[in-house]
């Protein structure tokens, strides 16, 4: 696990002191709200629909058990006993009081956490594959690169006032689990024919009101060139990105308007003016960072576990969970465990303080104290012995954390929507629950198989609806919520923006329409086709007809 | 920030508490309440002007932030705008 160095430690501590002083001055009136707002936002503190909201950074979705326990303490002491995992792998608290926030920041700093880069027009917290360092299909561990980017981007003076926010995601496997093509910069770590590691750099992806899929800027950038090259990209964006119109300020608009080839030429020209060695970090530094991610002390195990086999044979509930929630680990005898935060009765991505503590204890007991958050708003224990899976399952079940729906229709990505968000146009949480409820029959849910439903409560698309197999956008007209449907989006390495169907639906009509489409898929699927495969084969027209059958 | 009202029909004055952040409405005693049912609803332009002056002063005195008027439906006594209804009811769950 990465540990903060002396520099980080000092910066984080001094930021807490600064903010305490800023809050005092605000309360005394020495700072107006207008002056204070950017200061609180730089510490992740928003004023939302009902209250303040504090967004805590979870760099590349990596937490240790001590940190999650501290988040549980914060949830109990200052909030309402729960937190919420966001689609950028961070954790939000929905009810902190301004007067408590300096203490919360101190409590976070005590466990090497903070709220940097969770708001504002800066390079935001870098996201990554939640299975990093564990999954069998990766060519390298993406975390050292993500950490390098974190260190480079944190408080980089040139990037504190970008035209707009800037999101970077890094993966190191051909299976994209971080939606890198929907990021301002997406990075895929690759191995070439000579066995050398390099970077596939994508630029200009994004969701929001104008969804764009990232394009290749460099197919294979040499390792040492990463920071200088990205610095050149940021400079071009900083210079030419539009500041006159908030809706045209993201790099996706610049890249689209400039054209990828011309944009690349501009980056190359900028690169020529840089002294790469001033920006690149030394091999020693890279080695130092990498050494924090060498992985835990795995036992030498056989990949076959008799205990696991027996349990699969004798316990249907367990085997159902095993089938959906477990991913292959690169180390023999180990497995990656997904903990679903999508039970029927709780908002997607919410986790209570009790559950946080339970997960922390289980991580200590079974996963070397390591925990990950996912952009799908779930949690991962990355390194669990196969022999331990039956016991872990029982313990998770006792905490209502053993829902077996990872990747299925009820594993819905859902933004907070009108239930919490000041920008929302409609609610999203109740819609997600109505859908999960409708498909709550386990046999049916498993028969439907892989299905990504994604819901956003407004055009900003935090719920990733553009890239859902079924994407849902909540809108409002004359005081009535309605929901527009997109079909055929894909958040995997085959990223696709969904097709717009047509006029929106009420919540009830929507759930009926989804059910008709699902039945249509089940009746027409060929062989092992997933919903998305059948959609691609049969087309928008066929599904649209079923969706609007009631009209 | 100006709280000038541009709405129609009965008005209520709302804001967030600066310290706690919670949503509040102005009552007939010119105090802030966490309960919408205690909100002062009025169409009286003189009263509305008094509310505005008070609200802006409270903002300057760092008691509340983001003061503004909302339209209230005269029949139901509930806010007209969808978003404001949710500020009254709180999260669904
Ligand atoms: S999509 Fe809209 S409603 Fe949902 S969290 Fe983002 S800004 Fe808020």
XYZ file of C-alpha atoms and ligand atoms in Angstrom:
652
model
C 0.000 0.000 0.000
C 1.131 3.514 -0.667
C 2.142 5.591 2.349
C 2.218 9.333 2.366
C 5.675 10.785 2.470
C 6.861 13.694 4.611
C 5.873 16.204 1.965
C 2.308 14.957 1.724
C 2.088 14.868 5.469
C 3.080 18.511 5.857
C 0.855 19.714 3.048
C -2.185 17.886 4.405
C -1.628 19.085 7.961
C -1.102 22.682 6.938
C -4.216 22.570 4.763
C -6.287 21.513 7.787
C -4.952 24.461 9.773
C -5.618 26.836 6.899
C -9.169 25.634 6.505
C -9.876 25.863 10.232
C -8.816 29.466 10.061
C -10.869 30.095 6.922
C -14.003 28.661 8.567
C -13.440 30.852 11.639
C -13.110 33.907 9.446
C -16.240 32.959 7.516
C -18.271 32.548 10.701
C -17.071 35.905 11.982
C -17.890 37.507 8.670
C -14.330 38.357 7.673
C -14.928 36.280 4.557
C -18.119 36.593 2.507
C -19.781 33.503 1.056
C -18.469 34.528 -2.346
C -14.911 34.580 -1.036
C -15.324 31.459 1.030
C -17.011 29.271 -1.572
C -13.893 28.507 -3.674
C -11.947 27.830 -0.487
C -14.438 25.290 0.811
C -14.744 23.686 -2.621
C -10.983 23.188 -2.716
C -11.506 21.101 0.398
C -14.317 19.062 -1.105
C -17.110 20.863 0.756
C -20.213 21.529 -1.343
C -23.540 23.065 -0.346
C -26.126 20.669 -1.730
C -29.904 20.495 -1.853
C -30.494 19.850 1.858
C -27.142 20.430 3.518
C -23.386 20.565 3.098
C -21.754 17.566 1.455
C -18.126 16.556 1.977
C -16.413 14.542 -0.720
C -13.392 12.616 0.534
C -10.741 11.609 -1.988
C -9.994 7.909 -2.286
C -6.991 7.983 -4.632
C -7.470 5.347 -7.356
C -10.061 3.678 -5.142
C -7.499 2.306 -2.684
C -8.221 2.233 1.048
C -6.756 0.374 3.958
C -8.769 -0.953 6.881
C -7.599 1.815 9.228
C -8.839 4.443 6.801
C -12.236 2.814 6.304
C -12.619 2.498 10.078
C -11.894 6.200 10.382
C -14.516 6.942 7.719
C -16.968 4.908 9.829
C -16.047 6.973 12.876
C -16.593 10.181 10.905
C -19.969 8.923 9.658
C -21.071 8.298 13.249
C -19.556 11.290 14.956
C -20.319 14.036 12.444
C -22.817 12.652 9.965
C -25.815 10.322 9.920
C -24.094 6.976 10.164
C -23.449 6.273 6.504
C -21.336 7.273 3.520
C -21.835 7.048 -0.221
C -19.403 5.674 -2.816
C -19.357 7.833 -5.952
C -18.815 6.874 -9.578
C -15.309 8.335 -9.239
C -14.440 5.941 -6.395
C -14.627 8.655 -3.714
C -16.701 8.707 -0.536
C -19.279 11.394 0.186
C -20.893 12.379 3.445
C -24.269 14.013 2.973
C -24.859 15.834 6.261
C -21.714 17.396 7.748
C -22.004 20.755 9.504
C -19.606 23.490 8.483
C -18.397 23.975 12.043
C -17.339 20.301 12.209
C -15.510 20.159 8.888
C -12.089 21.318 10.196
C -12.220 18.493 12.759
C -13.281 16.027 10.090
C -10.343 17.105 7.910
C -8.031 16.590 10.897
C -9.473 13.117 11.495
C -8.919 12.342 7.821
C -5.361 13.703 7.919
C -4.665 11.414 10.871
C -5.133 8.452 8.519
C -3.418 10.096 5.537
C -6.621 11.170 3.830
C -7.965 14.497 2.593
C -10.445 16.066 0.202
C -8.026 17.515 -2.350
C -8.987 17.404 -5.997
C -12.592 16.447 -5.362
C -13.975 19.724 -6.693
C -13.092 22.678 -8.862
C -11.385 23.156 -12.207
C -8.288 21.148 -11.411
C -7.030 17.674 -12.240
C -9.399 15.582 -10.170
C -8.584 12.543 -8.116
C -7.139 9.902 -10.472
C -9.245 6.748 -10.837
C -8.167 3.232 -11.742
C -9.015 -0.433 -11.954
C -10.383 -1.584 -8.587
C -8.699 -4.945 -9.164
C -5.256 -3.324 -9.647
C -2.372 -5.428 -8.419
C -4.620 -8.457 -8.077
C -6.332 -9.335 -11.341
C -4.963 -12.036 -13.585
C -5.332 -10.071 -16.844
C -3.198 -7.003 -16.049
C 0.165 -6.420 -17.761
C 1.432 -4.327 -14.833
C 0.068 -2.780 -11.670
C -1.544 0.545 -12.679
C -1.291 2.016 -9.165
C 2.322 3.265 -9.326
C 1.354 5.234 -12.451
C -1.827 6.507 -10.806
C 0.193 7.532 -7.764
C 2.789 9.269 -9.930
C -0.040 11.230 -11.552
C -1.466 12.056 -8.146
C 1.840 13.475 -6.960
C 2.359 15.383 -10.201
C -1.139 16.865 -10.291
C -1.700 17.669 -6.607
C -1.349 21.421 -6.198
C 0.458 21.779 -9.514
C 0.320 25.585 -9.796
C -0.170 25.554 -13.559
C -3.223 23.342 -13.297
C -5.099 24.980 -10.431
C -7.296 27.099 -12.717
C -7.975 25.033 -15.790
C -10.838 25.999 -18.103
C -12.859 23.204 -16.470
C -12.454 20.101 -14.316
C -10.148 17.400 -15.664
C -10.482 13.672 -15.065
C -7.801 11.029 -15.620
C -8.187 7.259 -15.364
C -5.505 4.570 -15.635
C -5.852 0.859 -16.342
C -3.321 -1.833 -17.198
C -5.467 -4.527 -18.656
C -7.261 -4.978 -21.978
C -10.518 -5.267 -20.005
C -11.332 -1.706 -19.090
C -12.839 -1.480 -15.601
C -12.412 2.287 -15.232
C -14.198 3.610 -18.372
C -10.995 5.284 -19.555
C -12.571 6.324 -22.869
C -15.025 8.531 -20.998
C -12.247 10.537 -19.351
C -10.471 13.739 -20.341
C -7.348 11.597 -20.471
C -7.505 7.828 -20.410
C -4.358 5.773 -20.004
C -3.960 2.110 -20.782
C -0.652 0.586 -19.736
C 0.430 -1.850 -22.436
C 3.205 -4.251 -23.257
C 4.660 -4.176 -26.780
C 6.095 -7.060 -28.799
C 9.491 -6.553 -27.141
C 7.963 -6.890 -23.717
C 8.428 -3.187 -22.962
C 5.847 -1.330 -20.942
C 4.367 1.870 -22.404
C 1.230 3.976 -22.401
C -1.697 4.131 -24.771
C -2.903 7.709 -24.268
C -6.493 8.631 -25.096
C -7.796 12.155 -24.969
C -11.077 14.032 -25.140
C -13.513 11.508 -23.770
C -16.316 12.562 -21.473
C -19.982 12.165 -20.598
C -22.055 15.148 -19.445
C -24.335 16.965 -21.841
C -22.054 16.177 -24.805
C -20.873 12.579 -24.616
C -17.670 11.941 -26.561
C -15.501 8.833 -26.717
C -11.804 9.462 -26.185
C -9.491 9.192 -29.193
C -5.978 7.847 -29.396
C -3.415 10.584 -28.935
C -0.421 8.260 -28.644
C -0.696 4.522 -29.292
C 2.446 3.679 -27.315
C 4.215 6.348 -25.318
C 7.513 5.353 -23.751
C 7.426 5.144 -19.975
C 9.757 7.989 -19.135
C 7.830 10.326 -21.437
C 4.594 10.181 -19.457
C 4.733 13.270 -17.266
C 6.407 15.609 -19.803
C 3.935 14.506 -22.461
C 0.893 14.986 -20.216
C 2.268 18.345 -19.144
C 2.345 19.357 -22.816
C -1.272 18.184 -23.215
C -2.340 20.212 -20.176
C -0.576 23.307 -21.441
C -2.304 23.112 -24.813
C -5.640 22.669 -23.043
C -4.899 25.491 -20.624
C -4.075 27.810 -23.505
C -6.806 26.935 -26.013
C -9.581 25.417 -23.906
C -12.618 27.708 -23.958
C -13.177 29.827 -20.898
C -16.042 31.855 -22.356
C -18.630 29.102 -22.171
C -18.821 26.601 -19.336
C -20.537 24.067 -21.560
C -17.745 24.150 -24.121
C -14.827 24.262 -21.722
C -13.965 20.565 -21.382
C -11.035 19.230 -23.397
C -13.412 17.005 -25.385
C -14.801 20.120 -27.087
C -11.314 21.461 -27.830
C -10.200 18.135 -29.300
C -13.385 17.779 -31.336
C -13.191 21.331 -32.662
C -9.431 21.213 -33.328
C -9.356 17.696 -34.749
C -7.238 14.962 -33.182
C -4.349 15.279 -35.674
C -4.017 19.026 -35.300
C -4.368 18.665 -31.522
C -1.569 16.092 -31.517
C 0.607 18.452 -33.575
C -0.023 21.210 -31.028
C 0.952 18.891 -28.179
C 4.098 17.836 -30.042
C 5.027 21.468 -30.662
C 4.526 22.244 -26.980
C 6.559 19.195 -26.023
C 9.442 20.577 -28.077
C 9.554 23.656 -25.862
C 9.808 21.599 -22.651
C 12.850 20.152 -21.006
C 11.490 16.657 -20.358
C 14.134 15.849 -17.775
C 12.878 18.748 -15.629
C 9.454 17.188 -15.464
C 10.037 13.444 -15.635
C 10.878 11.804 -12.352
C 14.001 9.745 -11.871
C 14.077 5.987 -12.046
C 14.904 6.009 -8.345
C 11.697 7.850 -7.597
C 9.658 5.500 -9.784
C 11.258 2.556 -8.014
C 10.486 4.127 -4.656
C 6.815 4.606 -5.549
C 6.569 1.137 -7.083
C 8.072 -0.426 -3.979
C 4.960 0.574 -2.031
C 2.857 -1.562 -4.322
C 4.868 -4.773 -4.317
C 1.833 -6.645 -3.048
C 1.232 -8.518 0.172
C 3.052 -11.607 1.383
C 0.997 -14.250 -0.332
C 1.214 -17.794 0.892
C 2.419 -20.447 -1.477
C -0.839 -22.188 -2.266
C -2.264 -24.601 -4.744
C -4.825 -22.950 -6.981
C -7.339 -25.663 -6.122
C -9.185 -25.302 -2.847
C -11.009 -28.342 -1.537
C -12.907 -26.284 1.029
C -14.172 -24.033 -1.748
C -15.166 -26.922 -3.978
C -17.141 -28.560 -1.188
C -18.959 -25.373 -0.371
C -19.869 -24.750 -4.003
C -21.274 -28.247 -4.216
C -23.248 -28.108 -0.974
C -24.459 -24.547 -0.612
C -26.523 -23.023 -3.417
C -26.544 -19.542 -1.915
C -22.787 -19.593 -1.646
C -22.280 -20.914 -5.150
C -24.628 -18.226 -6.521
C -22.515 -15.591 -4.822
C -19.295 -17.237 -5.944
C -20.500 -17.230 -9.543
C -21.223 -13.481 -9.698
C -19.029 -11.777 -7.112
C -15.625 -13.456 -7.445
C -12.915 -12.590 -9.971
C -9.743 -14.529 -10.768
C -6.621 -13.470 -8.889
C -3.178 -13.589 -10.463
C -1.803 -15.491 -7.461
C -2.607 -19.216 -7.176
C -5.038 -19.990 -4.368
C -6.371 -16.420 -4.102
C -9.486 -14.664 -5.366
C -10.841 -11.123 -5.713
C -14.093 -10.575 -3.816
C -16.664 -7.986 -4.858
C -18.963 -6.722 -2.129
C -22.178 -5.397 -3.615
C -23.550 -2.145 -2.215
C -26.773 -2.686 -4.153
C -29.187 -4.434 -1.835
C -32.877 -3.779 -2.472
C -33.546 -1.442 0.418
C -30.584 0.950 0.378
C -29.556 3.656 -2.086
C -26.944 2.332 -4.555
C -23.433 2.915 -3.204
C -24.482 3.707 0.366
C -22.675 1.941 3.190
C -23.434 2.241 6.902
C -20.778 2.866 9.511
C -21.378 -0.622 10.934
C -20.793 -2.136 7.514
C -17.632 -0.056 7.065
C -16.258 -1.417 10.316
C -17.242 -4.948 9.384
C -15.530 -4.622 5.994
C -12.424 -3.229 7.719
C -12.305 -6.169 10.119
C -12.840 -8.661 7.310
C -10.150 -6.961 5.241
C -7.743 -7.382 8.151
C -8.730 -10.970 8.627
C -8.856 -12.059 4.999
C -7.376 -9.469 2.602
C -4.168 -8.081 4.101
C -6.104 -5.012 5.260
C -6.702 -3.855 1.680
C -9.989 -2.492 0.368
C -10.991 -0.921 -2.943
C -13.913 1.189 -4.059
C -15.251 0.797 -7.600
C -16.746 3.235 -10.091
C -19.770 0.934 -10.083
C -20.244 2.020 -6.458
C -19.277 -1.297 -4.896
C -16.406 -2.462 -2.690
C -13.660 -4.992 -3.310
C -11.506 -7.145 -1.053
C -8.647 -7.745 -3.470
C -6.643 -10.621 -2.001
C -8.707 -13.364 -0.350
C -7.584 -16.967 -0.015
C -9.965 -19.311 -1.796
C -9.974 -21.471 1.342
C -11.388 -18.491 3.256
C -14.230 -17.697 0.875
C -16.884 -19.774 2.710
C -16.145 -18.107 6.058
C -15.950 -14.659 4.480
C -19.291 -15.245 2.785
C -20.979 -16.076 6.101
C -19.512 -12.991 7.734
C -20.612 -10.751 4.857
C -24.086 -12.258 4.944
C -24.442 -11.299 8.594
C -23.787 -7.676 7.598
C -26.169 -7.759 4.608
C -23.141 -7.467 2.363
C -23.435 -10.732 0.469
C -25.820 -9.681 -2.299
C -24.978 -11.764 -5.356
C -25.672 -9.316 -8.181
C -22.338 -7.956 -9.435
C -22.728 -7.068 -13.130
C -26.405 -8.046 -13.133
C -29.542 -5.984 -13.709
C -29.874 -4.842 -10.087
C -26.212 -3.760 -9.868
C -27.252 -0.305 -11.037
C -24.986 2.731 -11.204
C -27.052 5.594 -9.879
C -26.174 9.175 -8.992
C -27.749 10.823 -5.906
C -30.212 12.748 -8.089
C -32.897 14.965 -6.604
C -32.669 13.147 -3.279
C -29.436 15.012 -2.512
C -27.992 16.896 -5.469
C -28.556 20.626 -5.954
C -28.207 20.306 -9.736
C -30.685 17.471 -10.210
C -33.757 17.631 -12.397
C -35.311 14.378 -11.127
C -34.847 11.615 -8.596
C -32.738 8.622 -9.571
C -32.542 6.501 -6.396
C -36.253 5.487 -6.320
C -36.080 4.562 -10.010
C -33.115 2.328 -9.379
C -34.976 0.687 -6.530
C -38.122 0.148 -8.560
C -36.085 -1.593 -11.265
C -34.181 -3.742 -8.748
C -37.492 -4.635 -7.094
C -39.089 -5.661 -10.401
C -36.205 -8.030 -11.147
C -35.727 -9.279 -7.610
C -36.369 -12.899 -8.566
C -32.846 -14.350 -8.434
C -33.383 -17.082 -11.018
C -34.699 -14.567 -13.477
C -31.965 -12.060 -12.697
C -29.283 -14.664 -13.349
C -31.006 -15.780 -16.549
C -30.858 -12.189 -17.805
C -27.122 -12.212 -17.156
C -24.787 -9.278 -17.643
C -26.707 -6.036 -17.774
C -25.586 -2.507 -17.067
C -28.322 -0.074 -16.120
C -27.067 3.417 -15.365
C -29.159 6.316 -14.087
C -28.419 10.052 -13.907
C -30.632 12.647 -12.246
C -29.684 15.345 -14.746
C -27.820 16.028 -17.950
C -24.465 16.124 -16.123
C -24.459 12.340 -16.369
C -22.647 11.458 -13.133
C -24.630 8.197 -13.265
C -22.961 7.349 -16.623
C -26.310 6.854 -18.400
C -24.728 7.455 -21.826
C -22.713 4.249 -21.513
C -25.322 1.978 -19.920
C -26.684 -0.981 -21.841
C -29.852 0.734 -20.705
C -29.205 4.362 -19.765
C -31.784 6.439 -17.943
C -31.851 10.220 -17.664
C -34.216 11.901 -15.206
C -35.797 15.170 -16.298
C -38.640 17.364 -15.119
C -41.395 19.249 -16.864
C -44.046 21.314 -15.098
C -43.360 19.665 -11.764
C -43.467 16.093 -13.058
C -40.458 13.779 -13.272
C -39.959 11.816 -16.458
C -37.243 9.517 -17.708
C -35.548 9.275 -21.093
C -34.053 5.998 -22.191
C -30.849 5.307 -24.107
C -29.989 1.859 -25.413
C -26.803 0.097 -26.450
C -24.262 2.131 -24.511
C -21.169 0.307 -23.312
C -18.659 1.241 -20.616
C -16.161 -1.519 -21.371
C -13.133 -1.288 -23.677
C -15.699 -1.319 -26.512
C -17.034 1.993 -25.251
C -20.179 3.176 -26.983
C -22.624 5.981 -26.368
C -26.176 4.686 -26.261
C -28.813 5.490 -28.891
C -31.581 7.880 -27.897
C -34.958 6.179 -28.071
C -37.572 8.927 -27.902
C -40.036 10.626 -25.562
C -39.675 9.972 -21.845
C -41.719 7.896 -19.426
C -43.112 8.103 -15.937
C -41.311 5.868 -13.449
C -43.993 3.165 -13.660
C -44.088 3.204 -17.450
C -40.309 3.067 -17.487
C -40.078 -0.065 -15.368
C -42.765 -1.760 -17.478
C -40.912 -0.784 -20.654
C -37.620 -2.161 -19.343
C -39.320 -5.389 -18.397
C -40.772 -5.742 -21.893
C -37.329 -5.177 -23.436
C -35.762 -7.720 -21.110
C -38.423 -10.308 -21.965
C -37.936 -9.541 -25.649
C -34.219 -10.133 -25.242
C -34.750 -13.416 -23.366
C -37.138 -14.641 -26.057
C -34.884 -13.673 -28.941
C -31.354 -14.163 -27.710
C -29.088 -16.522 -29.591
C -26.720 -18.848 -27.768
C -24.864 -17.015 -25.045
C -25.712 -13.517 -26.171
C -25.825 -10.860 -23.489
C -28.496 -8.156 -23.672
C -26.011 -5.801 -25.322
C -25.079 -8.419 -27.939
C -28.707 -9.029 -28.847
C -29.239 -5.297 -29.022
C -26.369 -4.912 -31.462
C -27.695 -7.725 -33.626
C -31.367 -6.754 -33.592
C -30.955 -2.995 -33.540
C -32.577 0.051 -32.004
C -35.795 -0.295 -34.024
C -36.696 -3.701 -32.639
C -36.111 -2.710 -29.008
C -37.780 0.657 -29.423
C -40.931 -0.981 -30.688
C -41.074 -3.096 -27.554
C -40.199 -0.203 -25.269
C -43.027 1.911 -26.694
C -45.489 -0.968 -27.071
C -47.871 0.804 -24.688
C -48.010 4.064 -26.596
C -26.834 38.299 -3.301
C -30.231 39.825 -3.811
C -33.343 38.024 -2.658
C -35.627 40.051 -4.916
C -38.703 38.005 -5.696
C -39.911 37.564 -9.246
C -42.509 34.941 -8.483
C -46.272 34.731 -8.606
C -48.790 34.133 -5.833
C -47.879 33.518 -2.190
C -44.170 33.666 -1.373
C -41.985 32.055 1.261
C -38.382 32.990 2.033
C -35.824 30.212 2.228
C -32.071 29.796 2.727
C -29.511 27.431 4.244
C -28.090 27.930 7.708
C -24.471 28.972 7.395
C -23.186 26.846 10.278
C -25.200 23.656 9.944
C -26.064 23.955 6.272
C -29.651 22.799 6.725
C -32.570 24.227 4.762
C -34.622 26.848 6.620
C -37.701 28.976 5.990
C -38.582 32.324 7.520
C -41.446 32.245 10.051
C -44.028 34.912 10.880
C -41.911 35.852 13.928
C -39.007 36.483 11.565
C -37.064 33.503 12.789
C -35.655 30.644 10.738
C -37.354 27.271 11.030
C -36.256 23.844 9.837
C -39.941 23.057 9.260
C -41.684 24.354 6.167
C -45.027 24.188 7.982
C -43.865 27.118 10.106
C -42.991 29.207 7.056
C -44.591 32.593 6.607
C -46.578 32.502 3.347
C -47.735 35.836 2.065
C -48.759 37.809 -0.994
C -48.573 41.140 0.829
C -45.983 43.208 -1.055
C -45.042 45.261 1.993
C -44.478 42.124 4.016
C -42.478 40.586 1.179
C -40.283 43.675 1.119
C -39.738 43.381 4.888
C -38.808 39.725 4.453
C -36.330 40.644 1.749
C -34.639 43.268 3.878
C -34.487 40.899 6.834
C -33.186 38.003 4.735
C -30.418 40.022 3.171
C -29.424 41.391 6.557
C -29.289 37.860 7.964
C -27.054 36.889 5.085
C -24.765 39.836 5.796
C -24.691 38.855 9.451
C -23.556 35.347 8.481
C -26.573 33.536 9.873
C -27.779 32.069 6.582
C -26.561 31.702 2.974
C -28.360 31.819 -0.358
C -31.583 33.590 0.592
C -34.363 33.486 -2.025
C -38.131 33.551 -2.408
C -40.122 30.553 -3.565
C -43.597 30.379 -5.060
C -46.171 28.571 -2.969
C -49.318 27.020 -4.366
C -52.261 28.858 -2.739
C -54.456 25.728 -2.685
C -52.060 23.100 -1.335
C -49.854 25.487 0.635
C -46.851 23.573 -0.758
C -44.011 24.944 -2.903
C -44.767 25.120 -6.603
C -41.397 24.113 -7.970
C -40.472 20.483 -7.951
C -37.007 21.125 -6.534
C -38.474 23.150 -3.654
C -40.867 20.336 -2.821
C -37.820 18.140 -2.295
C -36.136 20.692 -0.119
C -39.242 20.435 2.072
C -39.579 16.652 2.074
C -35.906 15.620 2.265
C -34.492 12.445 0.691
C -36.930 9.692 -0.259
C -35.195 6.982 1.783
S -25.990 13.634 -12.738
Fe -26.876 15.565 -12.089
S -28.236 14.962 -10.427
Fe -26.813 13.288 -10.686
S -25.168 13.745 -9.245
Fe -24.572 14.566 -11.252
S -25.182 16.686 -11.166
Fe -26.286 15.641 -9.530
